[in-house]
Coordinates of C-alpha atoms in Angstrom, one line a residue:
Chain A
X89 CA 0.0 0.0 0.0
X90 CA 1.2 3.7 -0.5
X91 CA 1.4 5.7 2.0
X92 CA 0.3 9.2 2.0
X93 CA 2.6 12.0 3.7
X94 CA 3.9 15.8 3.2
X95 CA 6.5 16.6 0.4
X96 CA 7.5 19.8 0.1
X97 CA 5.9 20.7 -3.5
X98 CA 8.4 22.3 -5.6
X99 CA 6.7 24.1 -8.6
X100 CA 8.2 23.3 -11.8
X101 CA 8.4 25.3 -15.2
X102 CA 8.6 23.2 -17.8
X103 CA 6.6 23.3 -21.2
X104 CA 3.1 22.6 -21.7
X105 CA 1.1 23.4 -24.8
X106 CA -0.9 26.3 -24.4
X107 CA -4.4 25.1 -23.3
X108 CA -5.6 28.1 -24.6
X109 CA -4.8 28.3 -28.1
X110 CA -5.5 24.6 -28.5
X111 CA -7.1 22.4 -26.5
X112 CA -4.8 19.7 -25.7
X113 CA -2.1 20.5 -23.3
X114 CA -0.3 18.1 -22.0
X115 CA 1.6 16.6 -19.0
X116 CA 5.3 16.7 -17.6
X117 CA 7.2 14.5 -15.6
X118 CA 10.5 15.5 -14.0
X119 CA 12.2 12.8 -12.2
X120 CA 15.7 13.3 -10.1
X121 CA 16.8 10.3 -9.4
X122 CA 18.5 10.6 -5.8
X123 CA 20.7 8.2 -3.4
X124 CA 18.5 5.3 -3.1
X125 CA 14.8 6.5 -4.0
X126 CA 13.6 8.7 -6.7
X127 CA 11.6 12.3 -6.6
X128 CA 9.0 12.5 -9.2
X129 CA 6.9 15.8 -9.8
X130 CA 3.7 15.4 -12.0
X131 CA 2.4 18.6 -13.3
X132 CA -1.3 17.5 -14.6
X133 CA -3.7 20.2 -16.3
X134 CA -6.3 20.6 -14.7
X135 CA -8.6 20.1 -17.9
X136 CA -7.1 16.8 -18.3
X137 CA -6.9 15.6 -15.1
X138 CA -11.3 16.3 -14.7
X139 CA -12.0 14.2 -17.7
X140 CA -10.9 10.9 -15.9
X141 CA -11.1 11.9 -12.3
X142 CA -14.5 10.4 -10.6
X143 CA -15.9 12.8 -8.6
X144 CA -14.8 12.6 -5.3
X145 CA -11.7 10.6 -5.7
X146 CA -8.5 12.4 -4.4
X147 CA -6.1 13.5 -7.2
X148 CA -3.0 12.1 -5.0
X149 CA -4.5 9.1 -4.9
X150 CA -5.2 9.0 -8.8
X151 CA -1.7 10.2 -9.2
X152 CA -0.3 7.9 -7.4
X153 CA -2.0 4.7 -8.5
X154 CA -1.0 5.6 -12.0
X155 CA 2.9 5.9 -11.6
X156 CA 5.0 3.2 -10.3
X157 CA 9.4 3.1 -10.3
X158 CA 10.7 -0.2 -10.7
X159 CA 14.0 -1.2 -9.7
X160 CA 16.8 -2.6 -11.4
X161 CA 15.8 -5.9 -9.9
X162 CA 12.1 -5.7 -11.5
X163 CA 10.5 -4.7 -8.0
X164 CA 8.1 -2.2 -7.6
X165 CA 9.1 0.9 -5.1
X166 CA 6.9 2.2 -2.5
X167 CA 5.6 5.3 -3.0
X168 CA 4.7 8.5 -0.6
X169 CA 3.0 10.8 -2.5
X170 CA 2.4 14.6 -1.3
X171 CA -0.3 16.6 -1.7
X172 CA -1.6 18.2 -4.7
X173 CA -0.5 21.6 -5.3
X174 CA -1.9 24.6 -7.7
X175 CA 0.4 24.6 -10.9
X176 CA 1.5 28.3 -11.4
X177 CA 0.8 28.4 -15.1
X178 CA -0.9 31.2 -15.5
X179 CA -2.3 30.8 -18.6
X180 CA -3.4 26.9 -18.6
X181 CA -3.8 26.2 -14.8
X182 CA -2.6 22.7 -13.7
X183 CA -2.1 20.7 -10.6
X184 CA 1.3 19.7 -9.3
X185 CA 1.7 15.9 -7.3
X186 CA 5.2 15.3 -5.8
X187 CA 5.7 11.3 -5.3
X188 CA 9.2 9.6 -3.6
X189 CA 9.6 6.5 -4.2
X190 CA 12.0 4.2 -1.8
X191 CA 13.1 0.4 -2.8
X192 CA 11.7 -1.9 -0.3
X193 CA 13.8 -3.5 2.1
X194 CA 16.0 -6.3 0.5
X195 CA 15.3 -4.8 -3.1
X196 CA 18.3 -3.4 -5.6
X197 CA 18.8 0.2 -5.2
X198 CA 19.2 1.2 -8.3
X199 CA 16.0 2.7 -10.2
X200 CA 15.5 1.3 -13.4
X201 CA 11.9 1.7 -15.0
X202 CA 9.4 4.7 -14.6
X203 CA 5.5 3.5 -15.8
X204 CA 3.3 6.4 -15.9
X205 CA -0.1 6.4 -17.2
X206 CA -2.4 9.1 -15.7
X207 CA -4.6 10.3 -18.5
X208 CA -3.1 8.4 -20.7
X209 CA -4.8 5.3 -19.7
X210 CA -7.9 6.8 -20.9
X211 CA -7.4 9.6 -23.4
X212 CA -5.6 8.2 -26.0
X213 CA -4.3 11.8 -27.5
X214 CA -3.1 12.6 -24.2
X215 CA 1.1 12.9 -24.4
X216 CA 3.4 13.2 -21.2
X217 CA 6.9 15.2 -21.6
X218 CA 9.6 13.6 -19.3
X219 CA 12.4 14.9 -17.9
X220 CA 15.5 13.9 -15.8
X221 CA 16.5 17.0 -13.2
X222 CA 20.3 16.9 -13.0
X223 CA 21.4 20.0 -10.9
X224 CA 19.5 22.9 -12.4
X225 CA 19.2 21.0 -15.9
X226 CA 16.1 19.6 -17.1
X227 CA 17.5 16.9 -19.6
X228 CA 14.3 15.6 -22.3
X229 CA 14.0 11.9 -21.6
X230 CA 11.4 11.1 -23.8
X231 CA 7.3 10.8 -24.3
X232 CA 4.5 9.2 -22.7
X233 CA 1.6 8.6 -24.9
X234 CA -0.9 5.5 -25.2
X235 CA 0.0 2.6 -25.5
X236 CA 3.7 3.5 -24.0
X237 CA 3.6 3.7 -20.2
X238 CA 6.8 3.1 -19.5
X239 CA 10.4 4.6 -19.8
X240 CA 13.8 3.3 -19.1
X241 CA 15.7 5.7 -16.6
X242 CA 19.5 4.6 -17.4
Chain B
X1 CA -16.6 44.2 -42.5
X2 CA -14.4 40.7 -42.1
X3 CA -16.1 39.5 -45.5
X4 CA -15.1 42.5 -47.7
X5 CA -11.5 42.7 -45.8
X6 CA -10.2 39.6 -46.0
X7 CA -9.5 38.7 -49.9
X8 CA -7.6 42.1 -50.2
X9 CA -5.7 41.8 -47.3
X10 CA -4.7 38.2 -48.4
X11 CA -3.9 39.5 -51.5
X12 CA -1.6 42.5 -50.1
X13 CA -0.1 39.7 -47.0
X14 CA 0.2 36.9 -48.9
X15 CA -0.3 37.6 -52.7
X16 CA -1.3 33.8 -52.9
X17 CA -4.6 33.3 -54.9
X18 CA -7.7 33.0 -53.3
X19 CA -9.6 32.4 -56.1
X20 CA -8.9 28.7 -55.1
X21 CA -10.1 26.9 -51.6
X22 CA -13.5 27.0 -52.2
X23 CA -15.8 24.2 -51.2
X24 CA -14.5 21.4 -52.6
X25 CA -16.7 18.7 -54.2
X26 CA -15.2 18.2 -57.7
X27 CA -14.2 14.7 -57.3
X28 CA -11.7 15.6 -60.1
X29 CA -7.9 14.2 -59.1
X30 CA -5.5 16.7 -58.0
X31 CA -3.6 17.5 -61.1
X32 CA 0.2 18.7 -60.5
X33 CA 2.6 20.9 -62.4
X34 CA 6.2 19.4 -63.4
X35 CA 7.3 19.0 -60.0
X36 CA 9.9 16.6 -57.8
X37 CA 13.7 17.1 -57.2
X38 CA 15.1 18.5 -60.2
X39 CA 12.2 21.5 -60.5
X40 CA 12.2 22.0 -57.3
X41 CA 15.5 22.6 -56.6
X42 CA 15.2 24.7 -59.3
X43 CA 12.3 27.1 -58.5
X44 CA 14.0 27.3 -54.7
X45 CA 17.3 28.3 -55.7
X46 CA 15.7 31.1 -58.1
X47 CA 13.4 31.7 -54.9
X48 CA 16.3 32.3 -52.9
X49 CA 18.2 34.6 -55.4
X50 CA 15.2 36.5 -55.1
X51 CA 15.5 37.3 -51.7
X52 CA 17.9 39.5 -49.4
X53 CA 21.0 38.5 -48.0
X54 CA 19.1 38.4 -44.3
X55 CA 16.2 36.8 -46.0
X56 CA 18.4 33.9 -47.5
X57 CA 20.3 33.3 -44.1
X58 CA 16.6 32.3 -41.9
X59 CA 15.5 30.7 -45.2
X60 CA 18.1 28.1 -45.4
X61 CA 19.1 25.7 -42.1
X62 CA 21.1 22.7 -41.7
X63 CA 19.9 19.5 -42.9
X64 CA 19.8 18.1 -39.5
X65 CA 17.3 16.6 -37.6
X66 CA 16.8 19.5 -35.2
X67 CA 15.8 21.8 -37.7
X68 CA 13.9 19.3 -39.9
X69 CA 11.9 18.0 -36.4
X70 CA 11.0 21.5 -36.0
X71 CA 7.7 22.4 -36.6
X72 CA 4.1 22.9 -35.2
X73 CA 0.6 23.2 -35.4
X74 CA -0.2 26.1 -32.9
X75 CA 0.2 30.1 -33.4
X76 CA 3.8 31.7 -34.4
X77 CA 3.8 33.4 -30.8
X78 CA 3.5 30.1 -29.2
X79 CA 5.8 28.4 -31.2
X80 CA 7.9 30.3 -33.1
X81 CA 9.0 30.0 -36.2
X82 CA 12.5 30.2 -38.6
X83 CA 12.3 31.2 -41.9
X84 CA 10.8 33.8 -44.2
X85 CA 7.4 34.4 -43.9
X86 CA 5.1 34.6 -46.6
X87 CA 3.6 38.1 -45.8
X88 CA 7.3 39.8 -45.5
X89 CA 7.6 38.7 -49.5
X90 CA 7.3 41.1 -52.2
X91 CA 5.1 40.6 -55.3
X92 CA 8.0 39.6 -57.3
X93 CA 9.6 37.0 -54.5
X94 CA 5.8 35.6 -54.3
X95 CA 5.9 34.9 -57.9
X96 CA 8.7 32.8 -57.0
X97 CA 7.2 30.7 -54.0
X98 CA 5.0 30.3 -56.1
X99 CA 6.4 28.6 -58.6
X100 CA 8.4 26.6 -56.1
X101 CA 5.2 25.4 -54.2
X102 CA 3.9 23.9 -57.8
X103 CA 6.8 21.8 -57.6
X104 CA 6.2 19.9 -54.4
X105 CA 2.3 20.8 -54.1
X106 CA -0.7 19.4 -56.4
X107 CA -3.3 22.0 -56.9
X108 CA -5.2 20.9 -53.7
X109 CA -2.2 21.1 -51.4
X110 CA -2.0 24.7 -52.7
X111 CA -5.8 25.3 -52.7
X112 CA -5.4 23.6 -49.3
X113 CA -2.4 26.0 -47.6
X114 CA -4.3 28.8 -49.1
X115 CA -7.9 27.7 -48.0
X116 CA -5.9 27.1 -44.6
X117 CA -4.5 30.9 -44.2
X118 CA -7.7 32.3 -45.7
X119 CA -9.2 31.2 -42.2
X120 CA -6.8 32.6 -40.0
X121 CA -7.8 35.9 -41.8
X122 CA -10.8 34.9 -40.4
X123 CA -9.6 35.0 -36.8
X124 CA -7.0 37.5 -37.7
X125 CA -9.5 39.8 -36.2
X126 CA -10.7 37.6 -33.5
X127 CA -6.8 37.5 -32.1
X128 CA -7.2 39.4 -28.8
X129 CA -4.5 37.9 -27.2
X130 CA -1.7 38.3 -29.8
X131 CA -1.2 35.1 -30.3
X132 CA -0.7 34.9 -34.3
X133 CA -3.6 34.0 -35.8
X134 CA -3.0 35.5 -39.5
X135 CA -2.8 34.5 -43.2
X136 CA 1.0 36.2 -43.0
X137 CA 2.5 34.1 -40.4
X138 CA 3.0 31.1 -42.6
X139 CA 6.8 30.6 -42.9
X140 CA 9.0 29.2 -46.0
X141 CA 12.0 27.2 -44.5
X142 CA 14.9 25.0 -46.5
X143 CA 16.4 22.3 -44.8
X144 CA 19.8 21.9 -46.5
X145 CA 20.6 23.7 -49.4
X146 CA 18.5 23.1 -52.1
X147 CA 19.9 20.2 -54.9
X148 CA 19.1 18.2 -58.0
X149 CA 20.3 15.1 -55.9
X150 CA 21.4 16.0 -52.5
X151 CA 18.7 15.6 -49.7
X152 CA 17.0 18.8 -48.5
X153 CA 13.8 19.4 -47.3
X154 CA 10.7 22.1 -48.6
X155 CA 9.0 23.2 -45.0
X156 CA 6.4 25.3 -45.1
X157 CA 4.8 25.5 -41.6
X158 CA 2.4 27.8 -39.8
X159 CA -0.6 27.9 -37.2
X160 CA -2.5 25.1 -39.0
X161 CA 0.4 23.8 -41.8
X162 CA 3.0 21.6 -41.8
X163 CA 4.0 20.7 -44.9
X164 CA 7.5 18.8 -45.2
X165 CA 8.7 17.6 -48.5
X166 CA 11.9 16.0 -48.5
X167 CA 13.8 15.4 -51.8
X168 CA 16.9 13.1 -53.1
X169 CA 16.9 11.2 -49.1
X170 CA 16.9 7.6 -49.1
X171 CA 12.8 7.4 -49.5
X172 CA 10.2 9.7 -51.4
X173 CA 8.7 12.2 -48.8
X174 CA 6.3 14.4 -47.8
X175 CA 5.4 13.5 -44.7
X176 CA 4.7 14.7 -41.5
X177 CA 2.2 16.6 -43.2
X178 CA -0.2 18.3 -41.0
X179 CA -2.8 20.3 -41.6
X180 CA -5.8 22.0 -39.9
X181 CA -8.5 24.9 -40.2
X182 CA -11.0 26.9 -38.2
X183 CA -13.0 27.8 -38.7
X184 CA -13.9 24.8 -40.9
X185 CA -16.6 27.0 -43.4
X186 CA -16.6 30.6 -43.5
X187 CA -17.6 33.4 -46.5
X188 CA -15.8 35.6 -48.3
X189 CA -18.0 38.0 -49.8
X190 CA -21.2 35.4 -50.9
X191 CA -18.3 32.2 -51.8
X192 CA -18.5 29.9 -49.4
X193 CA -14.7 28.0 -48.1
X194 CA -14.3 24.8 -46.2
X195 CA -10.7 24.0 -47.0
X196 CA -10.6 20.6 -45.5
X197 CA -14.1 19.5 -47.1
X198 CA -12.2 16.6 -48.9
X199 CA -10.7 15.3 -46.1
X200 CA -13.6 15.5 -43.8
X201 CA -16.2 14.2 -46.3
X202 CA -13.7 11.1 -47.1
X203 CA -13.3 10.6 -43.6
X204 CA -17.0 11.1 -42.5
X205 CA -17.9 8.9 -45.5
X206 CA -15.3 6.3 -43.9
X207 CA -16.5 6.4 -40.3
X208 CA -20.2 6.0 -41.2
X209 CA -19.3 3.2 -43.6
X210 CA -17.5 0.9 -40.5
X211 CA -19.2 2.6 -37.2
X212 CA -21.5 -0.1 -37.1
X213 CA -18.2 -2.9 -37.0
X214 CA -17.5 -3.6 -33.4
X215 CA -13.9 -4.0 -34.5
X216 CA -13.5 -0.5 -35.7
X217 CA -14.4 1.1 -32.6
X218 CA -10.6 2.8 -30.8
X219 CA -10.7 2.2 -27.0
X220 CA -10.3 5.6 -25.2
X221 CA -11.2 9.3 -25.8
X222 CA -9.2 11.4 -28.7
X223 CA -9.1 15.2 -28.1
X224 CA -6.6 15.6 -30.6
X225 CA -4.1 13.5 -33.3
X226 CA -2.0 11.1 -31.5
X227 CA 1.1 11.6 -33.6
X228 CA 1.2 15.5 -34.0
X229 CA 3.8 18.0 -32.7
X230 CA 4.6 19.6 -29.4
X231 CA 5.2 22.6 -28.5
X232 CA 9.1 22.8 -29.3
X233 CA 8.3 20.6 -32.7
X234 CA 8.4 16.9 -33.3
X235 CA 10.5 16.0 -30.7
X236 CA 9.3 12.9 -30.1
X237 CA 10.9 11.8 -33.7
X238 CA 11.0 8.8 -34.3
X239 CA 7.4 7.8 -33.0
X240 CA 6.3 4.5 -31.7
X241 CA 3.2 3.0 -33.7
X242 CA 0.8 0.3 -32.5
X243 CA 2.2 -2.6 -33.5
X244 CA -0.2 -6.4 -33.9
X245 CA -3.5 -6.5 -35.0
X246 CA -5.3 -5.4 -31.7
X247 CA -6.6 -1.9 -30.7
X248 CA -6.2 -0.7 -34.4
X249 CA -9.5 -1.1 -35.0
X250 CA -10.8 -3.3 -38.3
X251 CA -8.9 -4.6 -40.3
X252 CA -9.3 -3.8 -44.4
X253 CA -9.5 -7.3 -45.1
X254 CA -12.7 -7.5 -43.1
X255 CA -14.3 -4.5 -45.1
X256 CA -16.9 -5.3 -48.2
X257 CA -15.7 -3.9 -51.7
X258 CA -17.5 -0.9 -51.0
X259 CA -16.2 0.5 -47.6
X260 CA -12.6 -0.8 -49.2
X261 CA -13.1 1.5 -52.1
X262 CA -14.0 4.6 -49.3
X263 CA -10.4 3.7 -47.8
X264 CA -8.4 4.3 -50.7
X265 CA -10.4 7.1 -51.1
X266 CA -9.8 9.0 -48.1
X267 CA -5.8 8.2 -48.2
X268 CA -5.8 9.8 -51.8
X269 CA -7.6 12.9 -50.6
X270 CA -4.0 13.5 -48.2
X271 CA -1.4 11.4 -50.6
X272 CA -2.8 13.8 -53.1
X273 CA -1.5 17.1 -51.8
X274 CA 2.1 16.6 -52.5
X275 CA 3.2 17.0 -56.2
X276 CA 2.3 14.4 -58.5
X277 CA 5.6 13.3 -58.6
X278 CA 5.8 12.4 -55.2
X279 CA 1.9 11.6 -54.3
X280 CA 2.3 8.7 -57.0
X281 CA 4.9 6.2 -56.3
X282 CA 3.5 6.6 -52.5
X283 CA 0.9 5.3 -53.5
X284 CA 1.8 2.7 -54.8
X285 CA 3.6 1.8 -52.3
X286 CA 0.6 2.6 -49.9
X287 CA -2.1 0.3 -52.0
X288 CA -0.6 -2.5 -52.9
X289 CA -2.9 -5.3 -52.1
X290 CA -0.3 -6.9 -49.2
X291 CA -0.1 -3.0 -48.0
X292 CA -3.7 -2.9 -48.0
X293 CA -4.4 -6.3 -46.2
X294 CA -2.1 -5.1 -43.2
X295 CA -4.1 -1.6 -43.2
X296 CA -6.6 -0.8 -40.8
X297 CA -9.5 2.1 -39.7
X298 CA -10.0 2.8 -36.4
X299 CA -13.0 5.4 -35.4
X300 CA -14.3 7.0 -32.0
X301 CA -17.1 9.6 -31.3
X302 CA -19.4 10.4 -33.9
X303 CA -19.1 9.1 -37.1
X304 CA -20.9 11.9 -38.5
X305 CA -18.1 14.0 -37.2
X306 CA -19.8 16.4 -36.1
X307 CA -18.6 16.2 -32.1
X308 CA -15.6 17.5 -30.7
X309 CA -13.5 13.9 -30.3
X310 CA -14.9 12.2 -33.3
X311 CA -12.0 10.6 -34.4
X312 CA -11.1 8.8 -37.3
X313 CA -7.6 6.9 -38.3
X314 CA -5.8 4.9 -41.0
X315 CA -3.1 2.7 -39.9
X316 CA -1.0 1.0 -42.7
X317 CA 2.2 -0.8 -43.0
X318 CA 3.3 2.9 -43.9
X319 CA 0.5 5.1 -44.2
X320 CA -0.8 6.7 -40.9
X321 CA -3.5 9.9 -41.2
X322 CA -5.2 11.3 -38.4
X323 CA -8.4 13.1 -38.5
X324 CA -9.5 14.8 -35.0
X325 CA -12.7 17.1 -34.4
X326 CA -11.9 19.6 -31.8
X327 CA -14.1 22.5 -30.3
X328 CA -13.0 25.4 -32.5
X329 CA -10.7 27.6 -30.4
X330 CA -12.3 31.1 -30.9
X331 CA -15.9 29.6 -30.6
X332 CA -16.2 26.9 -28.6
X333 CA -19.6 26.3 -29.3
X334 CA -18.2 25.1 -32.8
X335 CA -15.7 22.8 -34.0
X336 CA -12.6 22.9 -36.0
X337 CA -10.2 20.0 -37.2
X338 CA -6.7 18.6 -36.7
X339 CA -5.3 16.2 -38.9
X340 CA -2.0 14.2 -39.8
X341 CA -0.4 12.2 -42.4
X342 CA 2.9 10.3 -41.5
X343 CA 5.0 7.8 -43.0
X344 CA 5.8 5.1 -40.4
X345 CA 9.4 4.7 -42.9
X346 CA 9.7 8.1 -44.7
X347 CA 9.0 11.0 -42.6
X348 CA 12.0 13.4 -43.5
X349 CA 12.7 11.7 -46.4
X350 CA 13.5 8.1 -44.1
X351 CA 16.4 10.3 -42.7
X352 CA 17.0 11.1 -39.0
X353 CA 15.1 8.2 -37.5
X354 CA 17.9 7.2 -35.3

């Protein structure tokens, strides 16, 4: 099971398409891999993000159910996932979902596999831009779309 | 008054004809000037010695994969451009583009870039935000210097064109070719336009033919094309495709005579817009019967097309084309279309694909 808890919710800037000259924008993905676990920030808009959301369900939740690391050993990572954050697009608003995932105990330590499927899983036009932090560089590491869901991360 | 503006302000912006564009129902094939590498190269190097010496620098880029990958299907100010745009030409260097677009282009691929930027005139005045939305902003662009039989590329790419037609690379090109328009029908004056009428009716004519196959139905929703750009171009290049026979909807072989025959159709009415010297050894390529067999149409939304996500698709061995309906961006209350034609093996020419 995941476990819920407060990251600190780092607003990121990276590109979306702008929702209001056309209306697709899509999703980003930065993930920094760190010693032993991995920092992922989803930045979902928000457009996107109602169409598959039932009502009531908690957009962490969502979020986190629909992003998994795996690690070198094929094992999935446990997962905190922080609370959902305002993007600060102006233009196209968005929500922002910080996730850290751990190996469990015994597992390899070394990240391997990123599957990501929010939106995707439904809206088959939906894309997801991902990118690998390194220090103050956001590096492209590819894109998310139907029926892809997952990227290697070495 | 919009109606009485816009064909003289196209005229001054753009000097492209507008007597062409109009609705389209002449089942007629595109016909094509003398076109392919050896005119082309030759109406773009007379294009270019028309044209300053700052002019000629943005025209011409690298043939690299960067600069060939760069392109888009939203407003100049959202994605910007390199190369010379078509309103900064004179009415002499017009001639010229001209005369270079008959080389790559049938007459629908020019009817359809000039049907195209007639209806960003339309929301020319609509553009409160300053986002680019005008017949001008369409932008000529050669990637590598233009040859009899070394590889360069024709770009022409604006808010709703992308046309890339690559010449002398290892495959016949002129794909990703994307194209959209909003509104879809509009007046000038008492002539009525719908630029992409021959794609829509072909696709609409498709969709309605195999709606009622459980195959052909796509599983999820489709807000726009799948395979399109983003934002900083087609950086995604080279795409992944769906690959077996699942979740591509049905399969030609399964399709009576009749809805066979509305296939072909509706690839011609994109494989068409390229000159005919390009458009016709594609499509051979794209129809032969073991092509065919391996070829299928996938729909979702309204067959009728008349929905925002009404979504039709044709998935080849090669040929891919996307048609999306999408709530029209200036009046939401309306719709306005996206679509895409790619080669799975010779977008850019079959170059830069690893």
């Amino acid at each position: 099971m995941r476990r819920r808890g407060f990251l600190a919710g780092a607003i990121i800037c990276v590109p979306f398409a702008q929702a209001w000259a056309h209306a697709m924008p899509n999703s980003t993905l930065v993930v920094e891999l760190l010693q032993g676990a991995v920092r992922l920030v989803a930045r979902i808009p928000t457009s996107e993000l109602g169409a598959v959301l039932e009502r009531g369900r908690p957009a962490d939740r969502y979020v986190g159910e629909h992003a998994d690391i795996f690690g070198a050993d094929g094992r999935t990572w446990t997962a905190e996932v922080g609370p959902v954050a305002a993007s600060s697009a102006r233009e196209h608003p968005g929500v922002v979902v910080e996730l850290l995932f751990k190996p469990p105990v015994g597992a390899a330590t070394k990240a391997a596999t990123l599957r990501y499927d929010a939106v995707n899983h439904r809206v088959a036009s939906h894309y997801v831009l991902v990118y690998r932090r390194i220090g103050e560089q956001l590096v492209p590491l590819g894109r998310l779309q139907s029926p892809a869901t997952e990227l290697k991360l070495s | 008054m919009t109606k009485t503006w816009l064909p003289a302000a196209l005229a001054v912006a753009t000097g492209l004809a507008l007597a062409t564009g109009a609705r389209a129902e002449d089942p007629q094939p595109c016909s094509s000037a003398p076109g392919g590498a050896g005119p082309a190269a030759g109406a773009a190097k007379t294009f270019l010695e028309s044209l300053g010496p700052l002019q000629r620098t943005v025209t011409v880029r690298s043939y690299s994969k960067p600069a060939a990958t760069r392109w888009s299907n939203l407003p100049i100010v959202l994605a910007p451009r390199v190369g010379v745009r078509l309103g900064d030409l004179t009415p002499a260097q017009t001639t010229a583009v001209n005369a270079l677009l008959a080389t790559a282009l049938s007459h629908c691929g020019i009817e359809l870039l000039d049907g195209i930027r007639a209806a960003d005139g339309m929301l020319k005045p609509l553009d409160n935000r300053g986002i680019g939305w005008d017949p001008a902003n369409y932008f000529i662009t050669f990637i590598g210097e233009p040859s009899a039989d070394k590889p360069w590329s024709l770009k022409v790419d604006g808010h709703h064109v992308a046309y890339n037609i690559t010449f002398n690379a290892a495959r016949v090109s002129a794909t990703p070719l994307f194209d959209g328009v909003e509104p879809v029908e509009f007046k000038v004056g008492d002539r009525t336009y719908e630029p992409l009428a021959p794609q829509a009716g072909a696709m609409r004519a498709l969709a309605t033919a195999v709606a009622g196959s459980p195959a052909a139905k796509l599983e999820g929703e489709f807000r726009d094309v799948t395979r399109g750009s983003t934002p900083d171009g087609d950086t995604n290049f080279p795409i992944s495709y769906p690959t077996g026979k699942a979740g591509r909807g049905v399969s030609y072989a399964a399709l009576t005579p009749a809805q066979q025959a509305l296939v072909r159709a509706a690839m011609t009415r994109w494989v068409d817009l390229p000159n005919g010297a390009i458009s016709r050894p594609l499509m051979a390529e794209y129809a032969t019967a073991a092509a065919m067999a391996e070829t299928y149409v996938g729909v979702a939304g309204s067959p009728d097309l008349a929905k925002p996500g009404s979504y039709v698709r044709i998935d080849g061995p090669r040929i891919w084309i996307e048609f999306i309906v999408q709530p029209a961006v200036a009046d939401p209350a309306k719709v306005h279309y996206h679509t895409i034609w790619r080669d799975k093996l010779a977008d850019y020419g079959g170059a830069f694909a690893h």
